[in-house]
Tab-separated table of C-alpha atoms in Angstrom:
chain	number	residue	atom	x	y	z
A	1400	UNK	CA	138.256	51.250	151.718
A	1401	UNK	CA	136.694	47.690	152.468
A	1402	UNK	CA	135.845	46.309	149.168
A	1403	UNK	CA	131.938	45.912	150.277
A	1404	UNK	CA	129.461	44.788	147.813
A	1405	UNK	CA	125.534	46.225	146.959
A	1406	UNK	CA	124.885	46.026	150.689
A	1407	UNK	CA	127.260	47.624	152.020
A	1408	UNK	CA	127.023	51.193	149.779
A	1409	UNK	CA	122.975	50.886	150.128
A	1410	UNK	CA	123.901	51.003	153.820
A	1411	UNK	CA	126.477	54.304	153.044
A	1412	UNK	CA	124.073	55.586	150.680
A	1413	UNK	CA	121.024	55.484	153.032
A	1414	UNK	CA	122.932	57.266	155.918
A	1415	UNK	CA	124.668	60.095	153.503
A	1416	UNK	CA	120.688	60.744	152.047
A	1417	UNK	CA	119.680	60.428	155.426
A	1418	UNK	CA	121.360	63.138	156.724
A	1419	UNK	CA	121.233	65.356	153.438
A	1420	UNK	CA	117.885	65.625	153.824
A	1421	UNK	CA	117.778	65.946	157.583
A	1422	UNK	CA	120.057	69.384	156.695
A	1423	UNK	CA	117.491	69.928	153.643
A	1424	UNK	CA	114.781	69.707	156.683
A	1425	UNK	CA	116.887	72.172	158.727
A	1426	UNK	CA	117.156	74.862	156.098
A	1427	UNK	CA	113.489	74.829	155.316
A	1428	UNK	CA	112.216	75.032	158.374
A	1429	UNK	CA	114.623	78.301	159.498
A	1430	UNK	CA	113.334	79.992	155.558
A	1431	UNK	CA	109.811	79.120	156.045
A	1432	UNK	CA	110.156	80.287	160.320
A	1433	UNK	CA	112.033	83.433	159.064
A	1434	UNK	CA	108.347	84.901	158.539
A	1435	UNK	CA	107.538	85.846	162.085
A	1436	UNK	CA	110.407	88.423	161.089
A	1437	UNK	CA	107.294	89.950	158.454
A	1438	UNK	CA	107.454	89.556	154.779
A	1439	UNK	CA	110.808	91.572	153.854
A	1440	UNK	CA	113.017	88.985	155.453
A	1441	UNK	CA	110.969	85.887	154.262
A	1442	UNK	CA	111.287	87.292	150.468
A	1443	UNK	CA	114.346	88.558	151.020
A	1444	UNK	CA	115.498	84.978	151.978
A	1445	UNK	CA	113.051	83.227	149.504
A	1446	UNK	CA	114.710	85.179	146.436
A	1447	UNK	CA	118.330	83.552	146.833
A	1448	UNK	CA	116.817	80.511	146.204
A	1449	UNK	CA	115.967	81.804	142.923
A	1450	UNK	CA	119.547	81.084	141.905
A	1451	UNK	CA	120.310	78.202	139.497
A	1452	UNK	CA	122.460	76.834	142.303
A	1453	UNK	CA	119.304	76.084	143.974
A	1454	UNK	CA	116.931	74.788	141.704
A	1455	UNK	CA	119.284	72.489	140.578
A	1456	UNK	CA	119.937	71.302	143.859
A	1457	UNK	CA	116.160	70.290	143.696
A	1458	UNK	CA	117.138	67.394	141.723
A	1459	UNK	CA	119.621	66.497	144.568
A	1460	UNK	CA	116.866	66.809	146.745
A	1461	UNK	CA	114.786	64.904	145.053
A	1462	UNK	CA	117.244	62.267	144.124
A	1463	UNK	CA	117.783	62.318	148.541
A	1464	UNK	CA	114.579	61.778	149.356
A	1465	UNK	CA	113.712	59.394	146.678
A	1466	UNK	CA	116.550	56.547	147.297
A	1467	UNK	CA	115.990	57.021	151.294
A	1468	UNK	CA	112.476	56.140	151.267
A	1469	UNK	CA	112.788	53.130	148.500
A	1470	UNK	CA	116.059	51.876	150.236
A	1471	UNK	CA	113.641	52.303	153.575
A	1472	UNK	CA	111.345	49.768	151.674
A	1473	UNK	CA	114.063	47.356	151.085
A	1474	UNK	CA	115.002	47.241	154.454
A	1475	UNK	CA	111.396	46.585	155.364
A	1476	UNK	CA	111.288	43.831	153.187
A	1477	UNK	CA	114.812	42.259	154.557
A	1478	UNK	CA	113.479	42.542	158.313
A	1479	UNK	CA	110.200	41.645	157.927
A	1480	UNK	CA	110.030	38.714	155.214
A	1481	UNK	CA	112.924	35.676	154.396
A	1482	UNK	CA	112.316	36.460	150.554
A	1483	UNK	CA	114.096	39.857	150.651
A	1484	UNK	CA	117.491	38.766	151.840
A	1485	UNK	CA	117.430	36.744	148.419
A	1486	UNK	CA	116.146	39.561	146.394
A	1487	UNK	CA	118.464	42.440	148.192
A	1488	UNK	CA	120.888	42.880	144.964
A	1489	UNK	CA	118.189	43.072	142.715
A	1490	UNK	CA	115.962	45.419	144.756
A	1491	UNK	CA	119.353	47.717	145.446
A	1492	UNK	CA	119.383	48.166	141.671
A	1493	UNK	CA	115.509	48.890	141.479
A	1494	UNK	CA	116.015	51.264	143.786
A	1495	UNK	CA	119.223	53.415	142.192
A	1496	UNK	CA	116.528	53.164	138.790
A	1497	UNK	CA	113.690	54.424	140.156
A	1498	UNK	CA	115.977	57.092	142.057
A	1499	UNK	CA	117.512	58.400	138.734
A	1500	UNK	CA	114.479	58.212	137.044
A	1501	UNK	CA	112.717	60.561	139.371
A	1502	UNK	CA	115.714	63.095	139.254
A	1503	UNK	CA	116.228	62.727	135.410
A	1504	UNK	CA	112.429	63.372	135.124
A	1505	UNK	CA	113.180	66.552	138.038
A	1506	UNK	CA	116.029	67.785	135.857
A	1507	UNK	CA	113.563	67.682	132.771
A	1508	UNK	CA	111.250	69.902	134.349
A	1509	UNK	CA	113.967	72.042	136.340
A	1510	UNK	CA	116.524	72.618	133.388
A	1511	UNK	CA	114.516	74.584	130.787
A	1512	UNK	CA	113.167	76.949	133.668
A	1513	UNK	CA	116.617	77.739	134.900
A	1514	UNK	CA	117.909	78.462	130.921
A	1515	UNK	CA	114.599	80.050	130.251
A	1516	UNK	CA	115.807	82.903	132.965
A	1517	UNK	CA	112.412	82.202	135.253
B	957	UNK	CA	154.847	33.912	138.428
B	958	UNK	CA	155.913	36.366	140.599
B	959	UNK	CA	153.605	38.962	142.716
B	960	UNK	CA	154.083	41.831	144.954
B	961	UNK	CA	152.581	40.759	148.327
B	962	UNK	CA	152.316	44.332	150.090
B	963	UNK	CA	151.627	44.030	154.368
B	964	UNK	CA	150.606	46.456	156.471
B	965	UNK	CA	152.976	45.937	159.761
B	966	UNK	CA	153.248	47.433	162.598
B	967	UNK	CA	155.542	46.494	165.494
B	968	UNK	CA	154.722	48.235	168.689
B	969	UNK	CA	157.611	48.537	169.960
B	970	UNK	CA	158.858	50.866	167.273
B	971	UNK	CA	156.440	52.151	164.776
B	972	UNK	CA	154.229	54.763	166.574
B	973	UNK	CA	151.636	53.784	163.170
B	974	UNK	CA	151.290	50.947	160.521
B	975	UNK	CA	153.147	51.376	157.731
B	976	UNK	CA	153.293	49.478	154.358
B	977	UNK	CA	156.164	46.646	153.095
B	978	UNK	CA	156.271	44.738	149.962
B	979	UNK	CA	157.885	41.810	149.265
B	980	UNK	CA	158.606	40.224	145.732
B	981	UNK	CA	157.048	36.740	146.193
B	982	UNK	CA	158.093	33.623	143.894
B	983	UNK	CA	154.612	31.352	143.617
B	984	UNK	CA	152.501	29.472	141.627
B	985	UNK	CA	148.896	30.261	140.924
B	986	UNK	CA	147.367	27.786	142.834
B	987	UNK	CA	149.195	28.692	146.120
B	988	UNK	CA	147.327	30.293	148.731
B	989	UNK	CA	148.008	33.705	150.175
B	990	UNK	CA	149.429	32.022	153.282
B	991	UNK	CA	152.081	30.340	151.606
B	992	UNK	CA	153.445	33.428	150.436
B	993	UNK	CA	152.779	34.941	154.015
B	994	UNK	CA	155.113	31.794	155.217
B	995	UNK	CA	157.682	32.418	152.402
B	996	UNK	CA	158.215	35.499	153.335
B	997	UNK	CA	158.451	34.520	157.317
B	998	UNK	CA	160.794	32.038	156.643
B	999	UNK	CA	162.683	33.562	154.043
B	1000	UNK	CA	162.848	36.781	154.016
B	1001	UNK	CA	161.634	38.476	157.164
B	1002	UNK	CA	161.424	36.417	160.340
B	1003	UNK	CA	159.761	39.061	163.027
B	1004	UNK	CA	156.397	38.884	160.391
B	1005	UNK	CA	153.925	37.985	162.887
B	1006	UNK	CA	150.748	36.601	162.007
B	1007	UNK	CA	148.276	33.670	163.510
B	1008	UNK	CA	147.672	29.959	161.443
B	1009	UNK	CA	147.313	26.884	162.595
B	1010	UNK	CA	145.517	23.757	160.764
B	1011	UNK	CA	146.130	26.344	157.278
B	1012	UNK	CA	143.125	24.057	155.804
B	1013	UNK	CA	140.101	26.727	156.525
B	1014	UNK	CA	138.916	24.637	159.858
B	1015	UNK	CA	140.718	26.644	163.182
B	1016	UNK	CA	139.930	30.250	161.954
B	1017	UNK	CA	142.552	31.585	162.887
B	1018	UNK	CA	144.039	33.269	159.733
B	1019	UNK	CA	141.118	35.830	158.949
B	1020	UNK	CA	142.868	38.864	156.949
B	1021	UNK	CA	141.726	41.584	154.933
B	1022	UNK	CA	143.138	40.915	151.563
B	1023	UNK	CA	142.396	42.636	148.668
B	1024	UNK	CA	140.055	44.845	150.833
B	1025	UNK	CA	137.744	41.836	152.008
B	1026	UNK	CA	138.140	39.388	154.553
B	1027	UNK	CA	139.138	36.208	153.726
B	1028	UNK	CA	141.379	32.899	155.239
B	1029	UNK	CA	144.641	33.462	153.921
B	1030	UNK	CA	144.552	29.547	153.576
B	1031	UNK	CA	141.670	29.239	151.895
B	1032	UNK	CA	142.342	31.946	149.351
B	1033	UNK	CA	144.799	31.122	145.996
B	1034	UNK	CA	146.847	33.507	144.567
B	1035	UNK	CA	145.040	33.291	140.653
B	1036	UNK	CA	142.016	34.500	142.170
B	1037	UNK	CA	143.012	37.640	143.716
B	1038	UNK	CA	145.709	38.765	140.851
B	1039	UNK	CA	147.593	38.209	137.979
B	1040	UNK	CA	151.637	37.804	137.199
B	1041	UNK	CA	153.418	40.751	138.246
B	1042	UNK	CA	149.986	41.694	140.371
B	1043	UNK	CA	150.011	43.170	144.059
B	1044	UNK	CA	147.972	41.352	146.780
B	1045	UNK	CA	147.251	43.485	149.651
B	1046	UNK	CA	147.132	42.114	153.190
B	1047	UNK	CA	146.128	44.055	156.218
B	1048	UNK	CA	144.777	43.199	159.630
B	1049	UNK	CA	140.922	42.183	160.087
B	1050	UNK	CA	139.451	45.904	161.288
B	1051	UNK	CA	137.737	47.170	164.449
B	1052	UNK	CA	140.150	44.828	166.874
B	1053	UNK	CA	143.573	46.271	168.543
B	1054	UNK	CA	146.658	45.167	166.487
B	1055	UNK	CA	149.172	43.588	168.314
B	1056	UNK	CA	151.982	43.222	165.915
B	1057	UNK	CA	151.239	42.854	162.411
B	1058	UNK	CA	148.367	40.764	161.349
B	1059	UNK	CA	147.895	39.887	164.484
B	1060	UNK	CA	144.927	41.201	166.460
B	1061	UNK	CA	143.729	41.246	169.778
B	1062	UNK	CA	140.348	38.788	169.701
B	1063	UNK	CA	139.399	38.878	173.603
B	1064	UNK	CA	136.702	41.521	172.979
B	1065	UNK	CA	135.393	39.039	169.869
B	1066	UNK	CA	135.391	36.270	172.168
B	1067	UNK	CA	133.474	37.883	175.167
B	1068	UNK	CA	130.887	38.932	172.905
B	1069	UNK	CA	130.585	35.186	172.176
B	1070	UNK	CA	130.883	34.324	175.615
B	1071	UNK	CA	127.740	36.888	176.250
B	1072	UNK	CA	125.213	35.096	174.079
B	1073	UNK	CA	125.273	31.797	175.945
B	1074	UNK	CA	126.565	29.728	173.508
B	1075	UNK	CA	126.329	26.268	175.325
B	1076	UNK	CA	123.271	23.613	175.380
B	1077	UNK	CA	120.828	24.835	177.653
B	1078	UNK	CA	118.420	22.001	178.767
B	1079	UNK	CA	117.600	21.449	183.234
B	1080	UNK	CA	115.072	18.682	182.391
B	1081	UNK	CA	115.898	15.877	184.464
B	1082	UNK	CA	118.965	13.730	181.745
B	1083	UNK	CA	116.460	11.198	179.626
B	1084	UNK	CA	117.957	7.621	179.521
B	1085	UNK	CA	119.064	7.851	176.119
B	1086	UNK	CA	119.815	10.462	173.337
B	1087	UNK	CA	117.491	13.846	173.174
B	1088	UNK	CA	116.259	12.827	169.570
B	1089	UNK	CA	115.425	15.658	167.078
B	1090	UNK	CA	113.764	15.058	163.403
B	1091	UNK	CA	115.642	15.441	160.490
B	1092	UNK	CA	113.806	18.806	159.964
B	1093	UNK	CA	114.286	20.702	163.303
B	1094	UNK	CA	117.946	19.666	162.866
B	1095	UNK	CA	118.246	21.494	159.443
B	1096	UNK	CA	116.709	24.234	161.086
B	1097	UNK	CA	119.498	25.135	162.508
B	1098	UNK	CA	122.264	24.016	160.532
B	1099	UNK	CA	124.028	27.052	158.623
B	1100	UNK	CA	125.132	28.262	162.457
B	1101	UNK	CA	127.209	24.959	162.653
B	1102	UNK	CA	129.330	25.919	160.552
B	1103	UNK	CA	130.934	28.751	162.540
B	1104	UNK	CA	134.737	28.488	162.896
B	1105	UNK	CA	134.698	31.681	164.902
B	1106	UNK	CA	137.245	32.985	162.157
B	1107	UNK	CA	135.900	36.635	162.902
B	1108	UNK	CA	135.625	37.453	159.459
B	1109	UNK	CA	132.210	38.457	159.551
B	1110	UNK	CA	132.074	40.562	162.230
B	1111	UNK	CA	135.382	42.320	161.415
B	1112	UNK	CA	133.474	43.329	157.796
B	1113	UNK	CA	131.224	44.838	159.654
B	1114	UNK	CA	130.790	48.998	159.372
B	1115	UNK	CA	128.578	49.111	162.549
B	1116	UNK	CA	131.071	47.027	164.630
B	1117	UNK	CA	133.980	49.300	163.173
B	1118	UNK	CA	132.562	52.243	164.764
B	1119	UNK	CA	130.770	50.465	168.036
B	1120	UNK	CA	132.860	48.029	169.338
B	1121	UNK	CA	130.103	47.364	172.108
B	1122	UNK	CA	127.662	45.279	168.774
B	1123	UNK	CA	127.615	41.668	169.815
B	1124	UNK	CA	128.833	41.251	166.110
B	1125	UNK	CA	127.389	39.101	163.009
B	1126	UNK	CA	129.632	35.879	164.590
B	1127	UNK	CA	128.123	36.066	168.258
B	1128	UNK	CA	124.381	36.360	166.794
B	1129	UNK	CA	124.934	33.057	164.428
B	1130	UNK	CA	126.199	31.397	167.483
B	1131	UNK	CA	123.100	32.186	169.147
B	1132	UNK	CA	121.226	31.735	166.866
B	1133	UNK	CA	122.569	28.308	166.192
B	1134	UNK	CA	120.623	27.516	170.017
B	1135	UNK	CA	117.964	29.683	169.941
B	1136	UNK	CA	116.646	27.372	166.756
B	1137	UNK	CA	117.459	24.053	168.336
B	1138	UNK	CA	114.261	22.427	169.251
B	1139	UNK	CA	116.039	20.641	172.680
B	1140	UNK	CA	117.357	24.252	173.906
B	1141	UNK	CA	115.245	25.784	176.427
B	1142	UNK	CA	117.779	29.078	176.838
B	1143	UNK	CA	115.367	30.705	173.792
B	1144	UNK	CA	113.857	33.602	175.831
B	1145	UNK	CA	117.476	34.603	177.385
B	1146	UNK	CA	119.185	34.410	174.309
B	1147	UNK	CA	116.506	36.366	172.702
B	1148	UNK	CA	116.216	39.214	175.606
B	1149	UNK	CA	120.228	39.115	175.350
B	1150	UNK	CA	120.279	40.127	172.105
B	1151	UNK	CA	117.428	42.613	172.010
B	1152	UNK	CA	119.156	44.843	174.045
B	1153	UNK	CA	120.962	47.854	171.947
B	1154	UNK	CA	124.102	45.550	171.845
B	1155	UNK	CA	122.616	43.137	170.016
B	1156	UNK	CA	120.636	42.291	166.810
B	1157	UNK	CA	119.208	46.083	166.398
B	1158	UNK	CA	122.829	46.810	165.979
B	1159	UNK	CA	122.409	45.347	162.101
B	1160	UNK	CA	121.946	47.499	159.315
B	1161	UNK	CA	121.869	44.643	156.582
B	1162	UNK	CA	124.989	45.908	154.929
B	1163	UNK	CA	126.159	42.415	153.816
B	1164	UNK	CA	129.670	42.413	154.374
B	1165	UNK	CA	129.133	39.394	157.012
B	1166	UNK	CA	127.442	37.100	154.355
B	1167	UNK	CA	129.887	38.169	151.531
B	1168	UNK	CA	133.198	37.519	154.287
B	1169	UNK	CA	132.186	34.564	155.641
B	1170	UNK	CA	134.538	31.416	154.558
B	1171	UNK	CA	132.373	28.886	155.597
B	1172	UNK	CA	129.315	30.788	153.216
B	1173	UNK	CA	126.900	30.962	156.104
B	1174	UNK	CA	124.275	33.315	155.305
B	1175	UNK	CA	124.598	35.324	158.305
B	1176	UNK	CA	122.535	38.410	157.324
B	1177	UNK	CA	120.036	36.184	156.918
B	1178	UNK	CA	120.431	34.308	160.320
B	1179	UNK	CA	120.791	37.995	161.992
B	1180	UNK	CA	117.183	38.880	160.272
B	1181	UNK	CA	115.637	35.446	161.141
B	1182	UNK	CA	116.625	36.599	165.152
B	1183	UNK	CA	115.266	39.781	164.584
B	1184	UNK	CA	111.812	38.158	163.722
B	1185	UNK	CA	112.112	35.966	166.710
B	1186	UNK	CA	112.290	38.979	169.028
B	1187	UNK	CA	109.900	40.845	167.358
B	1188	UNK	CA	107.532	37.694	167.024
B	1189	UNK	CA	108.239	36.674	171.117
B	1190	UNK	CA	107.270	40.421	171.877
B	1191	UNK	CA	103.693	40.645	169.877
């Protein structure tokens, strides 16, 4: 493994989020489509995501879609002005914060449902 | 002190993959990884092939990856990569064929620098004395100068790992050492060179250039300031 610094894993990290969600994208548009099969098949599909497996993997989802569209800020800023090449590192970090922070606050509101049974 | 200096060779003619070797090196702190690279070929095992010349960080020719970055082995000293007793890891600079060893074929490194016109372009008619610049459009190209063509930048590169075709971080700085020069008329070439999906689009700002280089060019930030220039030329 090349020992990379902050740039190079907000590179990795952008790409693996990237495609996470593009697979998140994927699956909800076949559950959502699955209702020109009628109602049975949507619900029937609809309930697995019921499972805890699932709603946790909201905060994966959440934590995805979060760092991809902050980290596509940052690279905004690096293309399109001199003073975010300087400021990279620091923005990186700002944007792994304000990721966690938005799947902390997810797994706040996610956790007590799924231990609460509903 | 004494460190374990751990190679990844590979001799064509034998191996059918890399495979590791360590030797137990005698040095002193302040000795450079190259030294121990020579001890060893001197020493200990003659067929270890690598590339140095000057060994004072000015040819290039001794980019490595050592440690897991890419360095000059003569540039780099033992007490900052480990400690007594340590191991120092050295391994060919990536995404080039390996010949034998450490040493790596660099033709497709030098055509991409061949590709972005790196020569004075200027078919005014020869004034009768020097082309004279001001002190500030000289600056404003300055970092590029100090390009040794090592290929450590664009050897730390993930896109140029996978897509051998990317100019690379070493042929943009080049360029963009002429685009920038206020006596170069070859601006619009350059730039429609390296707008193609070869060149500068290629960069996904991972750093690995500007952390690599030995000469501490910022090259991300040269690769961005071509990016504007395109974009800027085109609107």
């Amino acid at each position: 493994m090349y020992r990379g610094r902050e740039g190079q894993w907000a590179w990795l990290l952008h790409r693996l989020s990237g495609l996470a969600i593009l697979a998140y994208l994927m699956l909800h548009i076949v559950s959502i489509g699955s209702m020109i099969f009628g109602e049975e098949v949507y619900m029937s599909i609809h309930e697995i995501y019921d499972l805890a497996l699932f709603r946790l993997g909201l905060i994966a989802v959440v934590g995805g879609v979060l760092y991809h569209s902050l980290n596509g800020l940052r690279v905004i800023l690096l293309d399109m002005t001199g003073r975010g090449i300087v400021y990279q590192r620091q923005l990186f970090y700002a944007t792994l914060v304000l990721t966690l922070a938005g799947m902390a606050f997810t797994a706040y509101k996610v956790i007590p449902r799924v231990l609460g049974g509903y | 002190m004494h460190v374990n200096l751990k190679i990844l060779r590979y001799n064509p003619e034998v191996d059918k993959k890399p495979h590791w070797e360590t030797y137990n090196v005698e040095c002193e702190p302040g000795d450079r990884v190259l030294d121990l690279l020579n001890h060893v070929k001197w020493y200990v095992e003659p067929t270890l092939t690598y590339r140095r010349s000057c060994a004072h960080g000015v040819c290039g020719s001794d980019a490595m990856l050592i440690n897991g970055r890419n360095r000059l082995a003569c540039k780099i000293l033992i007490r900052d990569l480990t400690k007594d007793g340590g191991t120092i890891t050295v391994e060919p600079i990536r995404g080039l064929k390996v010949e034998k060893d450490l040493l790596v074929d660099m033709d497709p490194f030098f055509e991409s620098y061949r590709a972005v016109l790196p020569f004075f372009i200027n078919d005014d008619p020869v004034p009768a004395g020097e082309r004279l610049q001001t002190v500030e459009d000289r600056e404003r190209f300055d970092q590029g100068t100090k390009c040794i063509l090592c290929a450590a930048c664009t050897t730390s590169c993930p896109i140029f790992w996978v897509n051998g075709r990317y100019l690379g971080p070493a042929a943009i700085v080049q360029a963009h050492r002429f685009i920038f020069d206020s006596r170069d008329k070859g601006t619009s070439e350059r730039l429609n060179l390296l707008n193609q999906n070869t060149g500068v689009w290629r960069c996904r700002t991972a750093y690995n250039c500007t952390e690599a280089c030995p000469r501490e060019i910022p090259v991300t930030q040269l690769i961005e300031e071509v990016k504007r220039a395109i974009m800027y030329q085109q609107a």
